[in-house]
Amino acid sequence: MARSSVPLIAVLCVSLLPLAAMAVGTPFLVEGRVYCDTCRFGFETIATKYIIGATVRIVCKDGVTLKQEVVGEAVTGGLGTYSIAVTGDRHDQQCQAELVKSSMHDCHVADPGRSTATVILTRSNGAASTRHFANAMGYLRDQPLPGCAALRKLYLSDGDARAI
């Protein structure tokens, strides 16, 4: 009986070592995208433009003291993507990616329904990866692009949006 458990223990040690090492000091990596809602629909469409040069930050709020702390900030690169390294396990803190500033002069008002994205930054929930993806966040264009009315009509008709 003892003899058959030795291989099992060895396998468990080898497979759990990387998880233990990851938990010690590897930062979380939060990734996401920032877009301009060119039609002011409240969601991404085929007319959406992704914003290069937008500023995003990660803010965590303690569940007991309600104290907020900015734990990371980044500027979007190509395709409107950002990547923020956050050190330390945030345990039961409530963390969110937040829009800070748009680089587009005609698309700089944050969409109230898409200006934040919740991110869970703890290892106590059994997550094996330190890489986390936040929902896309968006700004509203000052004036909708020409053609947005036709796009809305197409979306409402369940038509093929790729035809536009």
PDB file of C-alpha atoms in Angstrom, residues 6 22 31 44 51 58 60 63 65 72 74 76 80 83-84 88 92 100-101 106 115 118 139 142 145 149 156 158:
ATOM      1  CA  VAL A   6       4.975   7.021  -3.538  1.00  0.00           C
ATOM      2  CA  MET A  22       3.539  31.266  -8.853  1.00  0.00           C
ATOM      3  CA  GLU A  31      -5.191  42.678 -20.025  1.00  0.00           C
ATOM      4  CA  GLU A  44     -18.813  47.143 -29.710  1.00  0.00           C
ATOM      5  CA  ILE A  51      -8.071  53.700 -29.009  1.00  0.00           C
ATOM      6  CA  ILE A  58      -6.526  49.235 -11.703  1.00  0.00           C
ATOM      7  CA  CYS A  60      -8.715  47.970  -5.502  1.00  0.00           C
ATOM      8  CA  GLY A  63     -13.916  45.277   1.773  1.00  0.00           C
ATOM      9  CA  THR A  65     -12.114  49.830   5.468  1.00  0.00           C
ATOM     10  CA  GLY A  72      -1.412  49.790 -11.541  1.00  0.00           C
ATOM     11  CA  ALA A  74      -0.992  51.703 -18.287  1.00  0.00           C
ATOM     12  CA  THR A  76      -3.067  51.370 -24.520  1.00  0.00           C
ATOM     13  CA  GLY A  80      -6.281  49.594 -28.088  1.00  0.00           C
ATOM     14  CA  SER A  83      -1.445  45.154 -19.977  1.00  0.00           C
ATOM     15  CA  ILE A  84      -1.040  46.037 -16.308  1.00  0.00           C
ATOM     16  CA  GLY A  88       0.525  40.998  -4.483  1.00  0.00           C
ATOM     17  CA  ASP A  92     -11.047  39.849  -0.758  1.00  0.00           C
ATOM     18  CA  VAL A 100      -8.777  57.428 -16.916  1.00  0.00           C
ATOM     19  CA  LYS A 101      -8.252  59.373 -20.143  1.00  0.00           C
ATOM     20  CA  ASP A 106     -13.810  63.533 -30.436  1.00  0.00           C
ATOM     21  CA  SER A 115     -16.232  52.600 -18.075  1.00  0.00           C
ATOM     22  CA  THR A 118     -14.247  43.976 -12.509  1.00  0.00           C
ATOM     23  CA  TYR A 139     -15.749  55.983 -24.666  1.00  0.00           C
ATOM     24  CA  ASP A 142     -19.243  63.100 -29.618  1.00  0.00           C
ATOM     25  CA  LEU A 145     -20.499  58.428 -37.583  1.00  0.00           C
ATOM     26  CA  ALA A 149     -28.516  54.642 -38.463  1.00  0.00           C
ATOM     27  CA  LEU A 156     -32.293  45.293 -35.217  1.00  0.00           C
ATOM     28  CA  ASP A 158     -30.903  40.367 -37.346  1.00  0.00           C
TER      29      ASP A 158
END
